[in-house]
CSV table of C-alpha atoms and ligand atoms in Angstrom, one decimal:
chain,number,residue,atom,x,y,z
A,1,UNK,CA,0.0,0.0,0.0
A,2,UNK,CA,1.3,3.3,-1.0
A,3,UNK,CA,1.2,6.5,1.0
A,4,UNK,CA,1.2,10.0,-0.6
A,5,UNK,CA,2.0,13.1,1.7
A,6,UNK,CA,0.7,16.4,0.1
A,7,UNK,CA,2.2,19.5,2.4
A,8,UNK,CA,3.3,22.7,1.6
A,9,UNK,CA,6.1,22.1,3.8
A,10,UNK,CA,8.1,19.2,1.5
A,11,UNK,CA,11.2,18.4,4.0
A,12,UNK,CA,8.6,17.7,6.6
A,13,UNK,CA,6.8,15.8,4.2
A,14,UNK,CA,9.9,13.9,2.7
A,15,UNK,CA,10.8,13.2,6.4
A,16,UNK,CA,7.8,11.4,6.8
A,17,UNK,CA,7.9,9.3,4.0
A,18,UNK,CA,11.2,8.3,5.1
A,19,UNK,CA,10.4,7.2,8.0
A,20,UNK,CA,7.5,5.4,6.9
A,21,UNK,CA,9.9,3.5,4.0
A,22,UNK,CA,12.4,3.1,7.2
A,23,UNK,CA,9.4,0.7,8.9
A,24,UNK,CA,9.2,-1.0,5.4
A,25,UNK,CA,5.9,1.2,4.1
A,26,UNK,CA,6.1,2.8,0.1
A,27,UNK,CA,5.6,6.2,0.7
A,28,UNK,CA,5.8,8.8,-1.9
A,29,UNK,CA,5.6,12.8,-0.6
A,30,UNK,CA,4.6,15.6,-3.1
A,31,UNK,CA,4.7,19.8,-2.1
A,32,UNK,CA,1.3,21.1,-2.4
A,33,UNK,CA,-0.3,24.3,-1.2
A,34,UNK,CA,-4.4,22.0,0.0
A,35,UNK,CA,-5.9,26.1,-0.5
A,36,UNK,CA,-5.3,25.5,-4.2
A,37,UNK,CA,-8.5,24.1,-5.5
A,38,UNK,CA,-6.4,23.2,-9.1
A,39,UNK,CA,-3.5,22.4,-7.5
A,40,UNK,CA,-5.2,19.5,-5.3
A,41,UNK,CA,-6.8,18.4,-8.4
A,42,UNK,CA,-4.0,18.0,-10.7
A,43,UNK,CA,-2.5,15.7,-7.7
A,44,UNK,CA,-5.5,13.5,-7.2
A,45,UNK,CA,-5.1,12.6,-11.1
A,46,UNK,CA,-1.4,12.3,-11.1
A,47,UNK,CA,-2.4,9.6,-8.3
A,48,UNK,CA,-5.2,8.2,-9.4
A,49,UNK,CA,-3.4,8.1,-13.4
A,50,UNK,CA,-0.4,6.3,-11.4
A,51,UNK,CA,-1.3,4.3,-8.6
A,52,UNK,CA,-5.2,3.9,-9.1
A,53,UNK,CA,-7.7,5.5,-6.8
A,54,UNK,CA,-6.4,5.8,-3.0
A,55,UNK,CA,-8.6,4.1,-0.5
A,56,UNK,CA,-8.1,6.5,2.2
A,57,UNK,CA,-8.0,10.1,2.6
A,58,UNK,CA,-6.6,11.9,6.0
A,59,UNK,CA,-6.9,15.8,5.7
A,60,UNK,CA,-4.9,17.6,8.4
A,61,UNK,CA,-3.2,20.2,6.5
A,62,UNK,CA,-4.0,23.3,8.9
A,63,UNK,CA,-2.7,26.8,10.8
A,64,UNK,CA,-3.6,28.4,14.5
A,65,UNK,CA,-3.6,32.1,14.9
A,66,UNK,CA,-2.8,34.2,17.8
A,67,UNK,CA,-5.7,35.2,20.0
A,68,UNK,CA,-7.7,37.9,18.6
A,69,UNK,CA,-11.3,39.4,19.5
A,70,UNK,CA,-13.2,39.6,16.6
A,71,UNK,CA,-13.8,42.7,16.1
A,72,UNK,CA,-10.2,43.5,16.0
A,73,UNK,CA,-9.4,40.6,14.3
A,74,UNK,CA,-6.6,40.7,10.9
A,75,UNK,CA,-9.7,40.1,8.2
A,76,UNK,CA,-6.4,39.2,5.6
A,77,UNK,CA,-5.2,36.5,8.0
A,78,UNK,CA,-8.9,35.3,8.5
A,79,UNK,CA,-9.0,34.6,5.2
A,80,UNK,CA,-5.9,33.1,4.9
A,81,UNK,CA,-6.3,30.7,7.4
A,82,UNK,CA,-9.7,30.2,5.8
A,83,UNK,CA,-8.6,28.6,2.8
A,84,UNK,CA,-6.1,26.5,4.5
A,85,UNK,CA,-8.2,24.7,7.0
A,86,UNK,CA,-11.8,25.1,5.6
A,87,UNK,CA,-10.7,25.4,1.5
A,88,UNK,CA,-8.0,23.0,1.8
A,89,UNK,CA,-10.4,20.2,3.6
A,90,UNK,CA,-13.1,21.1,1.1
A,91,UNK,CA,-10.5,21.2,-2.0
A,92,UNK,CA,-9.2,17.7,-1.0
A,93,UNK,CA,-12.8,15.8,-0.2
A,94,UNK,CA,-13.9,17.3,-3.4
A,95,UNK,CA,-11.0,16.2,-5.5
A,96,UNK,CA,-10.8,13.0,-3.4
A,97,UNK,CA,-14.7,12.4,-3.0
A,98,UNK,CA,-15.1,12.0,-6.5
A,99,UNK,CA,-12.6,9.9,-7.4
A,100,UNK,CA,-13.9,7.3,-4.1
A,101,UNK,CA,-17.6,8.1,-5.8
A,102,UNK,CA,-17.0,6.7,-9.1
A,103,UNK,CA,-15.1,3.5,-7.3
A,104,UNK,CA,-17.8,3.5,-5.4
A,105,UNK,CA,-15.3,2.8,-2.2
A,106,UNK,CA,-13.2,4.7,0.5
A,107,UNK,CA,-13.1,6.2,3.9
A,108,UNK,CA,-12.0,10.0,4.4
A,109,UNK,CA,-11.1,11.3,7.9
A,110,UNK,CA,-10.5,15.2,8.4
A,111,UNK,CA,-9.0,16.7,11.2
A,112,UNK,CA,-11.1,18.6,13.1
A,113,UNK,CA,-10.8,20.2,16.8
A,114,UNK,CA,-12.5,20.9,20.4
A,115,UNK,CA,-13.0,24.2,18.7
A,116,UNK,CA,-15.4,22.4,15.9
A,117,UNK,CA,-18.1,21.8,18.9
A,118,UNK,CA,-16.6,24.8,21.3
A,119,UNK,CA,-15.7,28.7,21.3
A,120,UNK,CA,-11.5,30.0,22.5
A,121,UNK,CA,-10.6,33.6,21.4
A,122,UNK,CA,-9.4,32.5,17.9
A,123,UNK,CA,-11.5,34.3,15.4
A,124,UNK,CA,-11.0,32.2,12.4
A,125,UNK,CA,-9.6,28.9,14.0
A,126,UNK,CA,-13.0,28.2,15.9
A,127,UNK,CA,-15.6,28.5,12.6
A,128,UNK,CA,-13.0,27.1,10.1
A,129,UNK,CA,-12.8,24.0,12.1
A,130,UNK,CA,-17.1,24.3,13.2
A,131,UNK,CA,-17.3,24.3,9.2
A,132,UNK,CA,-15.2,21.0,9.1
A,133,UNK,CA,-17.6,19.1,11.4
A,134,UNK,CA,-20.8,20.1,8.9
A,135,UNK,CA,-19.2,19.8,6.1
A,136,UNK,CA,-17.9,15.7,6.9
A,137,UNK,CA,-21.9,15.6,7.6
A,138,UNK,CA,-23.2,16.7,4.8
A,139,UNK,CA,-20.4,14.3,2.6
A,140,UNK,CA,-22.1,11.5,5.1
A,141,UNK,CA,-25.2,11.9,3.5
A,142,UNK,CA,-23.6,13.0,-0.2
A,143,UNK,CA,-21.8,9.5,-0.1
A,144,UNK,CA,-22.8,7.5,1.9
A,145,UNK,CA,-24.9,5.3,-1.3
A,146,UNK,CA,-21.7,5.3,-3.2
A,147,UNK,CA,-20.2,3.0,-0.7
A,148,UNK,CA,-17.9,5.8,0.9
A,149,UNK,CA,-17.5,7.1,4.3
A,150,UNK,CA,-16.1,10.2,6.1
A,151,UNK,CA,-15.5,11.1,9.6
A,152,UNK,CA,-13.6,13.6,11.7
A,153,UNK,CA,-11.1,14.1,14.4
A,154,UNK,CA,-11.6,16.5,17.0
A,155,UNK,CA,-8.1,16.6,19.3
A,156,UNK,CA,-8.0,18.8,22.3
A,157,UNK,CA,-4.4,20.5,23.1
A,158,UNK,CA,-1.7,17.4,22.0
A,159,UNK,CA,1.3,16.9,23.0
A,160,UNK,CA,3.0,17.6,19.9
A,161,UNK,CA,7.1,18.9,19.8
A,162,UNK,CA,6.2,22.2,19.4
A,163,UNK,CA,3.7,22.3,22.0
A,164,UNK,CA,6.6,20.7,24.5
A,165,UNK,CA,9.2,23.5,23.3
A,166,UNK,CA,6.5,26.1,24.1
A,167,UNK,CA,5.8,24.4,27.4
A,168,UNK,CA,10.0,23.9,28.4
A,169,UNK,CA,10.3,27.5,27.6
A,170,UNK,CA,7.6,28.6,30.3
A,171,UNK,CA,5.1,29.9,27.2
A,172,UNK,CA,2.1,27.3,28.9
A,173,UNK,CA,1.7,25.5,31.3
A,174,UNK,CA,0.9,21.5,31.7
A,175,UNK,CA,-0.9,21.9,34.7
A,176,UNK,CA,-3.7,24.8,33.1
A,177,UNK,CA,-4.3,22.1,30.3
A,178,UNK,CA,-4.5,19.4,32.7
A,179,UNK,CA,-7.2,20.7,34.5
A,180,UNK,CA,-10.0,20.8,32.1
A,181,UNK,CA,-9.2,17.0,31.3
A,182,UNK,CA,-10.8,14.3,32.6
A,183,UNK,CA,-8.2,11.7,32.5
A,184,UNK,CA,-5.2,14.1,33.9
A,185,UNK,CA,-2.8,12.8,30.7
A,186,UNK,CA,-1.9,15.0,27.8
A,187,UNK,CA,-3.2,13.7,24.6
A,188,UNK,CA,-0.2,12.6,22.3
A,189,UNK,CA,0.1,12.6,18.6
A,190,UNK,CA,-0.3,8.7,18.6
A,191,UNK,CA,-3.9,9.2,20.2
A,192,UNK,CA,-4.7,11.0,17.7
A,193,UNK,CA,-3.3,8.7,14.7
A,194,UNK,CA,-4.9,5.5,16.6
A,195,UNK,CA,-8.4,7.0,16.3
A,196,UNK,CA,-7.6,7.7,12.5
A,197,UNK,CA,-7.0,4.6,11.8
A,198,UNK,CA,-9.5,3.1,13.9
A,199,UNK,CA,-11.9,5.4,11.3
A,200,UNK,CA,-10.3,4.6,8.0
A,201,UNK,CA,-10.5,0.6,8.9
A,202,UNK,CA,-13.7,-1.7,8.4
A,203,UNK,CA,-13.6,-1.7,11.9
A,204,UNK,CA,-15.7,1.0,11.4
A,205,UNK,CA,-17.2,0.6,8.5
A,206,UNK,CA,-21.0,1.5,10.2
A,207,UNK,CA,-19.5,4.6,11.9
A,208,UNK,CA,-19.7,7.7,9.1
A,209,UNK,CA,-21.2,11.3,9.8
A,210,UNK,CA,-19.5,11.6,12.5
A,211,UNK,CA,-16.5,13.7,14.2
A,212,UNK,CA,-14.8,12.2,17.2
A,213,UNK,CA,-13.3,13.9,19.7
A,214,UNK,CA,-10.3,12.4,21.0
A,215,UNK,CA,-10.2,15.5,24.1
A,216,UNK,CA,-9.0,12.8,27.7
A,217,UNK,CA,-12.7,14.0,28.7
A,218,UNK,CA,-12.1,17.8,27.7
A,219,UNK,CA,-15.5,18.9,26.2
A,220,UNK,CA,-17.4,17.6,29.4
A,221,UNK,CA,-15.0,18.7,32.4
A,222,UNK,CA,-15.2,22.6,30.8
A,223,UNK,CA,-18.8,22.3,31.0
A,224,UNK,CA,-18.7,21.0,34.6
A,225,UNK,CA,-15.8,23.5,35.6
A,226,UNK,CA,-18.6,26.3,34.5
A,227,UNK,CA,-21.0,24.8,37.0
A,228,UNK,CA,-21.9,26.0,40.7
A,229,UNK,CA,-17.5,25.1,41.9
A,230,UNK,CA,-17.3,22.8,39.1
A,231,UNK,CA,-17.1,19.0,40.5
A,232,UNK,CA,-18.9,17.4,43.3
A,233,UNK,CA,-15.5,16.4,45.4
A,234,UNK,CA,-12.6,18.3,46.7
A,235,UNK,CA,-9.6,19.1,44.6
B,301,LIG,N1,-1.6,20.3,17.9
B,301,LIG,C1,-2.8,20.5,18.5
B,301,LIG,O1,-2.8,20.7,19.7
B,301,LIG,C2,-4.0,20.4,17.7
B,301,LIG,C3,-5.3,20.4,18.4
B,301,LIG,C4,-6.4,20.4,17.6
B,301,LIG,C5,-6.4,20.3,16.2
B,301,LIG,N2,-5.2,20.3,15.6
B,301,LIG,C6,-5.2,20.2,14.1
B,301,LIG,O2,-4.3,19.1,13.7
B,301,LIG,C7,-3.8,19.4,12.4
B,301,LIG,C8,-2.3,19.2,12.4
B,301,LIG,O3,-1.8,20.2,13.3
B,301,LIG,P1,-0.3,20.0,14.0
B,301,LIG,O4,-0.5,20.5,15.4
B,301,LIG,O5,0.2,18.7,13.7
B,301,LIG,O6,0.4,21.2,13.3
B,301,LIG,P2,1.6,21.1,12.3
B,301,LIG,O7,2.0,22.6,12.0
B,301,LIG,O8,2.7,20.2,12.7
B,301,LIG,O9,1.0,20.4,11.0
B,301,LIG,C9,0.2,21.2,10.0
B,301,LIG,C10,0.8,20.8,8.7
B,301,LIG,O10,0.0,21.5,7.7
B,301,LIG,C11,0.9,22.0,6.7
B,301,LIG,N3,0.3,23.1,6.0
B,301,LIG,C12,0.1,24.3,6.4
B,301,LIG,N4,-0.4,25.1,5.5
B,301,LIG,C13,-0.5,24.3,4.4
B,301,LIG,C14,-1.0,24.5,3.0
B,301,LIG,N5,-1.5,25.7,2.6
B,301,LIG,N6,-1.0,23.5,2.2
B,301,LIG,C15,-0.5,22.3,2.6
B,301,LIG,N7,0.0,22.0,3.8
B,301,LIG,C16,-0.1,23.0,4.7
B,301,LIG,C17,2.2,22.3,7.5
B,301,LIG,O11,3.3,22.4,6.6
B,301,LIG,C18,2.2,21.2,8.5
B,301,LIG,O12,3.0,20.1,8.0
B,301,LIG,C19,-4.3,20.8,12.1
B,301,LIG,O13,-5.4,20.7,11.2
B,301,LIG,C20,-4.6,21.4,13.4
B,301,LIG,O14,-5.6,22.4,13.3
B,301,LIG,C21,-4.0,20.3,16.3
């Protein structure tokens, strides 16, 4: 089974794809800017002409911005980070989608956030990844009768390397995250991959529609912490 990694950033893309041909995978990785709507669908041909139509589809290409109010928020930037998260999962479902459509087959997963079923003070983050979550639901229902599925992931704060940098140099703090999660662990970017592949398998091949959270119990200890001192036993 081949992989393809589309990113605009290529040496973290090529970097991938080594390591995945270090674990004995074929992986192939390709520089792509996902807010090009042409761009994404010259590669799905290229792909398609070379390797036949891909049975899987993961779309995480995406940028955060710095807290903003709206009202004073950068309206270039908006739409910038616009077309990366919202345009550059719609680009790639649509170039994708129709491909899995006429092979009547395949499973997409996009990658969306706490912040597709929550509000933070990030202007365009928050409705870019909202618009994620409807837009896997209405694909549910688009193609669901060609035999294709599509779900989401919605991570809370992850463990990533540049989180820990941020965290080592004093720039946030474990213990703030910690707090509003219910299982007092950090979520790690293997979580996040587990429940990915847990979605593109026929494991769950009756699960489509749908975007997961994968939060350590997040989304429901913020809506406690809001309530009359937050949890019925002592800290
Ligand atoms: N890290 C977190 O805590 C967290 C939490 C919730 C959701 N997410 C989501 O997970 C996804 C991955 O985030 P990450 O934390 O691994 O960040 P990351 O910066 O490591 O990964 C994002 C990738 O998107 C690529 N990219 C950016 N703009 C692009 C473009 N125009 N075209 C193609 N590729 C582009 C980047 O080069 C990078 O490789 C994002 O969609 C992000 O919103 C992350």
């Amino acid at each position: 089974m081949e992989t393809w990694l589309l990113d605009l950033n290529i040496s973290k893309a090529e970097a991938v794809a080594e390591s995945i041909k270090a674990s004995g995978g074929s992986a192939y990785a390709m520089q792509i800017d996902v807010s090009d709507a042409d761009a994404v669908q010259d590669a799905s041909q290229r792909i398609q002409a070379d390797y036949g139509t891909p049975s899987a589809l993961v779309t995480a290409a995406g940028i955060i911005e710095s807290v903003s109010t709206v009202l004073d928020a950068d309206l270039e930037a908006h739409d910038r980070l616009w077309a990366i998260n919202y345009g550059g999962t719609l680009n790639a479902c649509r170039s994708f989608g129709r491909l899995m459509r006429e092979a009547g087959a395949g499973s997409i997963v996009t990658v969306g956030s706490i912040n597709s079923y929550v509000a933070l003070p990030l202007p365009a983050y928050c409705p870019s990844k909202t618009a994620i979550l409807r837009l896997v639901e209405m694909l549910c229902v688009e193609l669901g009768r060609f035999g294709v599925r599509i779900n989401g992931v919605a991570p809370t704060y992850v463990l990533t390397p540049a989180l820990q940098t941020r965290v080592d140099a004093g720039n946030r703090s474990l213990d703030t995250m910690l707090k509003v999660n219910a299982l007092k662990t950090m979520v790690k970017p293997n979580d996040i991959a587990n429940v990915v592949s847990f979605l593109l398998s026929d494991n769950a091949r009756a699960v489509t529609g749908h975007m997961m959270p994968v939060d350590a119990g997040y989304l429901p200890t913020t809506t406690f912490a809001s309530f009359a001192g937050g949890q019925p036993w002592p800290d």
